[in-house]
Amino acid sequence: AVLFLLPRELCAALFGYPEAGAILGILALGGPFLYYQQTSTGILQGLGYAGRPLRNLVVASLFKTVGVYYVAALPQWHILGTAAVTAGHHLVVALLNSADLRLLTGFRPDPGQYLLKPLLATAGMVPVLWEGYRHVYLATDSNVLALAVALPLGALAYALLLFLTGAVDRRDLARLRDLWSLWAR
């Protein structure tokens, strides 16, 4: 959500090139699918089905190759079209991996828990992030300072809303504490 909402501001602060924000904003749409792709690939490999994610990646790569060939040639799209096709590539792999997980394990994730609640938390975080950025930027005219204030505020709002919606509960926090204890040794 941050990469989608503040792409120009982030690219200006990190690279001094706010125009790259258009590309980042489009690529951000593929982010959730990339995260799911990576997780589901690990699960399939752990179950002993390493060939499935590879096959899915090859299929999606064919989609991406054809898409880039045609979309990048369009004068109105060029690099933005390539970014959109890349986001679509992640979507295709995620869908294929998800279908394999359903077929092999019967696992069907609860959309309320794994999609709706995080989306609600994201939607609640958006105004905190945006207004935090806007107020600091208007007061200081500093993009970097506005990001330095808005990003932690947005993260805090998101974490709180995950807890309030029940997407994260006390058991999850206990598991994080246990992992931290193992790591801190």
GROMACS .gro file of C-alpha atoms in nm:
model
  185
    1ALA     CA    1   0.000   0.000   0.000
    2VAL     CA    2   0.285   0.238   0.081
    3LEU     CA    3   0.457   0.174  -0.251
    4PHE     CA    4   0.127   0.229  -0.432
    5LEU     CA    5   0.020   0.542  -0.239
    6LEU     CA    6   0.351   0.728  -0.220
    7PRO     CA    7   0.556   0.607  -0.517
    8ARG     CA    8   0.670   0.950  -0.640
    9GLU     CA    9   0.758   1.061  -0.290
   10LEU     CA   10   0.959   0.745  -0.218
   11CYS     CA   11   1.144   0.759  -0.551
   12ALA     CA   12   1.223   1.127  -0.494
   13ALA     CA   13   1.361   1.057  -0.147
   14LEU     CA   14   1.553   0.740  -0.234
   15PHE     CA   15   1.673   0.808  -0.587
   16GLY     CA   16   1.616   1.178  -0.650
   17TYR     CA   17   1.397   1.074  -0.944
   18PRO     CA   18   1.026   1.110  -0.867
   19GLU     CA   19   0.930   1.018  -1.224
   20ALA     CA   20   1.021   0.655  -1.147
   21GLY     CA   21   0.724   0.655  -0.910
   22ALA     CA   22   0.485   0.571  -1.192
   23ILE     CA   23   0.667   0.242  -1.248
   24LEU     CA   24   0.690   0.170  -0.875
   25GLY     CA   25   0.317   0.232  -0.832
   26ILE     CA   26   0.232  -0.024  -1.099
   27LEU     CA   27   0.483  -0.279  -0.968
   28ALA     CA   28   0.334  -0.237  -0.619
   29LEU     CA   29   0.011  -0.392  -0.747
   30GLY     CA   30   0.201  -0.717  -0.808
   31GLY     CA   31   0.363  -0.713  -0.463
   32PRO     CA   32   0.101  -0.915  -0.273
   33PHE     CA   33   0.103  -1.178  -0.546
   34LEU     CA   34   0.482  -1.196  -0.537
   35TYR     CA   35   0.473  -1.247  -0.159
   36TYR     CA   36   0.216  -1.523  -0.197
   37GLN     CA   37   0.414  -1.673  -0.485
   38GLN     CA   38   0.726  -1.698  -0.269
   39THR     CA   39   0.541  -1.845   0.029
   40SER     CA   40   0.344  -2.097  -0.174
   41THR     CA   41   0.657  -2.200  -0.365
   42GLY     CA   42   0.827  -2.276  -0.032
   43ILE     CA   43   0.528  -2.475   0.087
   44LEU     CA   44   0.510  -2.680  -0.233
   45GLN     CA   45   0.884  -2.747  -0.221
   46GLY     CA   46   0.859  -2.846   0.145
   47LEU     CA   47   0.584  -3.092   0.058
   48GLY     CA   48   0.816  -3.252  -0.198
   49TYR     CA   49   0.659  -3.098  -0.508
   50ALA     CA   50   0.948  -2.881  -0.626
   51GLY     CA   51   0.854  -2.936  -0.990
   52ARG     CA   52   0.514  -2.769  -0.952
   53PRO     CA   53   0.636  -2.417  -0.875
   54LEU     CA   54   0.897  -2.448  -1.149
   55ARG     CA   55   0.630  -2.546  -1.401
   56ASN     CA   56   0.411  -2.259  -1.283
   57LEU     CA   57   0.700  -2.016  -1.316
   58VAL     CA   58   0.770  -2.135  -1.671
   59VAL     CA   59   0.404  -2.095  -1.769
   60ALA     CA   60   0.389  -1.746  -1.620
   61SER     CA   61   0.721  -1.655  -1.781
   62LEU     CA   62   0.578  -1.744  -2.121
   63PHE     CA   63   0.284  -1.516  -2.044
   64LYS     CA   64   0.528  -1.242  -1.940
   65THR     CA   65   0.749  -1.281  -2.247
   66VAL     CA   66   0.455  -1.255  -2.487
   67GLY     CA   67   0.305  -0.970  -2.286
   68VAL     CA   68   0.625  -0.767  -2.277
   69TYR     CA   69   0.682  -0.826  -2.649
   70TYR     CA   70   0.343  -0.682  -2.739
   71VAL     CA   71   0.280  -0.427  -2.465
   72ALA     CA   72   0.625  -0.266  -2.459
   73ALA     CA   73   0.593  -0.201  -2.833
   74LEU     CA   74   0.287   0.019  -2.778
   75PRO     CA   75   0.400   0.382  -2.764
   76GLN     CA   76   0.151   0.471  -2.492
   77TRP     CA   77   0.276   0.192  -2.261
   78HIS     CA   78   0.648   0.114  -2.304
   79ILE     CA   79   0.804   0.070  -1.957
   80LEU     CA   80   0.472   0.113  -1.775
   81GLY     CA   81   0.330  -0.175  -1.977
   82THR     CA   82   0.631  -0.387  -1.891
   83ALA     CA   83   0.572  -0.312  -1.522
   84ALA     CA   84   0.204  -0.407  -1.557
   85VAL     CA   85   0.294  -0.734  -1.732
   86THR     CA   86   0.545  -0.809  -1.454
   87ALA     CA   87   0.274  -0.757  -1.192
   88GLY     CA   88   0.048  -0.986  -1.396
   89HIS     CA   89   0.326  -1.247  -1.407
   90HIS     CA   90   0.327  -1.260  -1.026
   91LEU     CA   91  -0.052  -1.296  -1.027
   92VAL     CA   92  -0.036  -1.591  -1.269
   93VAL     CA   93   0.227  -1.777  -1.063
   94ALA     CA   94   0.032  -1.711  -0.741
   95LEU     CA   95  -0.290  -1.844  -0.892
   96LEU     CA   96  -0.120  -2.155  -1.032
   97ASN     CA   97   0.059  -2.224  -0.702
   98SER     CA   98  -0.268  -2.175  -0.515
   99ALA     CA   99  -0.445  -2.421  -0.746
  100ASP     CA  100  -0.167  -2.676  -0.684
  101LEU     CA  101  -0.191  -2.633  -0.307
  102ARG     CA  102  -0.568  -2.685  -0.322
  103LEU     CA  103  -0.529  -2.990  -0.544
  104LEU     CA  104  -0.249  -3.151  -0.342
  105THR     CA  105  -0.357  -3.068   0.014
  106GLY     CA  106  -0.721  -2.963  -0.002
  107PHE     CA  107  -0.623  -2.640   0.176
  108ARG     CA  108  -0.864  -2.357   0.116
  109PRO     CA  109  -0.767  -2.041   0.298
  110ASP     CA  110  -1.040  -1.850   0.477
  111PRO     CA  111  -1.082  -1.533   0.269
  112GLY     CA  112  -1.199  -1.338   0.571
  113GLN     CA  113  -0.887  -1.417   0.771
  114TYR     CA  114  -0.628  -1.404   0.497
  115LEU     CA  115  -0.771  -1.137   0.268
  116LEU     CA  116  -1.055  -0.932   0.413
  117LYS     CA  117  -0.903  -0.855   0.754
  118PRO     CA  118  -0.563  -0.747   0.616
  119LEU     CA  119  -0.742  -0.539   0.350
  120LEU     CA  120  -0.950  -0.371   0.621
  121ALA     CA  121  -0.633  -0.298   0.818
  122THR     CA  122  -0.472  -0.159   0.505
  123ALA     CA  123  -0.775   0.057   0.431
  124GLY     CA  124  -0.763   0.194   0.786
  125MET     CA  125  -0.390   0.260   0.759
  126VAL     CA  126  -0.422   0.457   0.434
  127PRO     CA  127  -0.568   0.778   0.580
  128VAL     CA  128  -0.317   0.772   0.868
  129LEU     CA  129  -0.028   0.734   0.625
  130TRP     CA  130  -0.154   0.988   0.375
  131GLU     CA  131  -0.261   1.252   0.627
  132GLY     CA  132   0.057   1.207   0.829
  133TYR     CA  133   0.263   1.264   0.514
  134ARG     CA  134   0.050   1.558   0.397
  135HIS     CA  135   0.055   1.745   0.729
  136VAL     CA  136   0.430   1.712   0.783
  137TYR     CA  137   0.508   1.797   0.421
  138LEU     CA  138   0.287   2.107   0.428
  139ALA     CA  139   0.446   2.220   0.755
  140THR     CA  140   0.809   2.155   0.660
  141ASP     CA  141   0.825   2.127   0.279
  142SER     CA  142   1.052   1.826   0.340
  143ASN     CA  143   0.967   1.506   0.157
  144VAL     CA  144   1.220   1.304   0.359
  145LEU     CA  145   1.091   1.429   0.695
  146ALA     CA  146   0.730   1.371   0.588
  147LEU     CA  147   0.816   1.012   0.495
  148ALA     CA  148   1.013   0.963   0.819
  149VAL     CA  149   0.700   1.056   1.017
  150ALA     CA  150   0.430   0.903   0.797
  151LEU     CA  151   0.585   0.558   0.745
  152PRO     CA  152   0.615   0.466   1.116
  153LEU     CA  153   0.268   0.613   1.182
  154GLY     CA  154   0.124   0.402   0.900
  155ALA     CA  155   0.304   0.089   1.024
  156LEU     CA  156   0.176   0.144   1.378
  157ALA     CA  157  -0.180   0.199   1.254
  158TYR     CA  158  -0.157  -0.114   1.039
  159ALA     CA  159  -0.026  -0.329   1.325
  160LEU     CA  160  -0.297  -0.200   1.560
  161LEU     CA  161  -0.569  -0.259   1.303
  162LEU     CA  162  -0.445  -0.612   1.234
  163PHE     CA  163  -0.486  -0.682   1.604
  164LEU     CA  164  -0.827  -0.509   1.627
  165THR     CA  165  -0.966  -0.697   1.325
  166GLY     CA  166  -0.841  -1.028   1.461
  167ALA     CA  167  -0.605  -1.091   1.169
  168VAL     CA  168  -0.334  -1.116   1.435
  169ASP     CA  169  -0.421  -1.248   1.780
  170ARG     CA  170  -0.246  -1.324   2.108
  171ARG     CA  171  -0.129  -1.665   1.982
  172ASP     CA  172   0.042  -1.500   1.687
  173LEU     CA  173   0.211  -1.252   1.918
  174ALA     CA  174   0.326  -1.538   2.144
  175ARG     CA  175   0.476  -1.717   1.843
  176LEU     CA  176   0.659  -1.398   1.744
  177ARG     CA  177   0.790  -1.365   2.098
  178ASP     CA  178   0.911  -1.727   2.090
  179LEU     CA  179   1.084  -1.673   1.756
  180TRP     CA  180   1.246  -1.359   1.888
  181SER     CA  181   1.370  -1.552   2.192
  182LEU     CA  182   1.527  -1.818   1.969
  183TRP     CA  183   1.689  -1.557   1.748
  184ALA     CA  184   1.818  -1.349   2.040
  185ARG     CA  185   2.015  -1.641   2.191
   0.00000   0.00000   0.00000
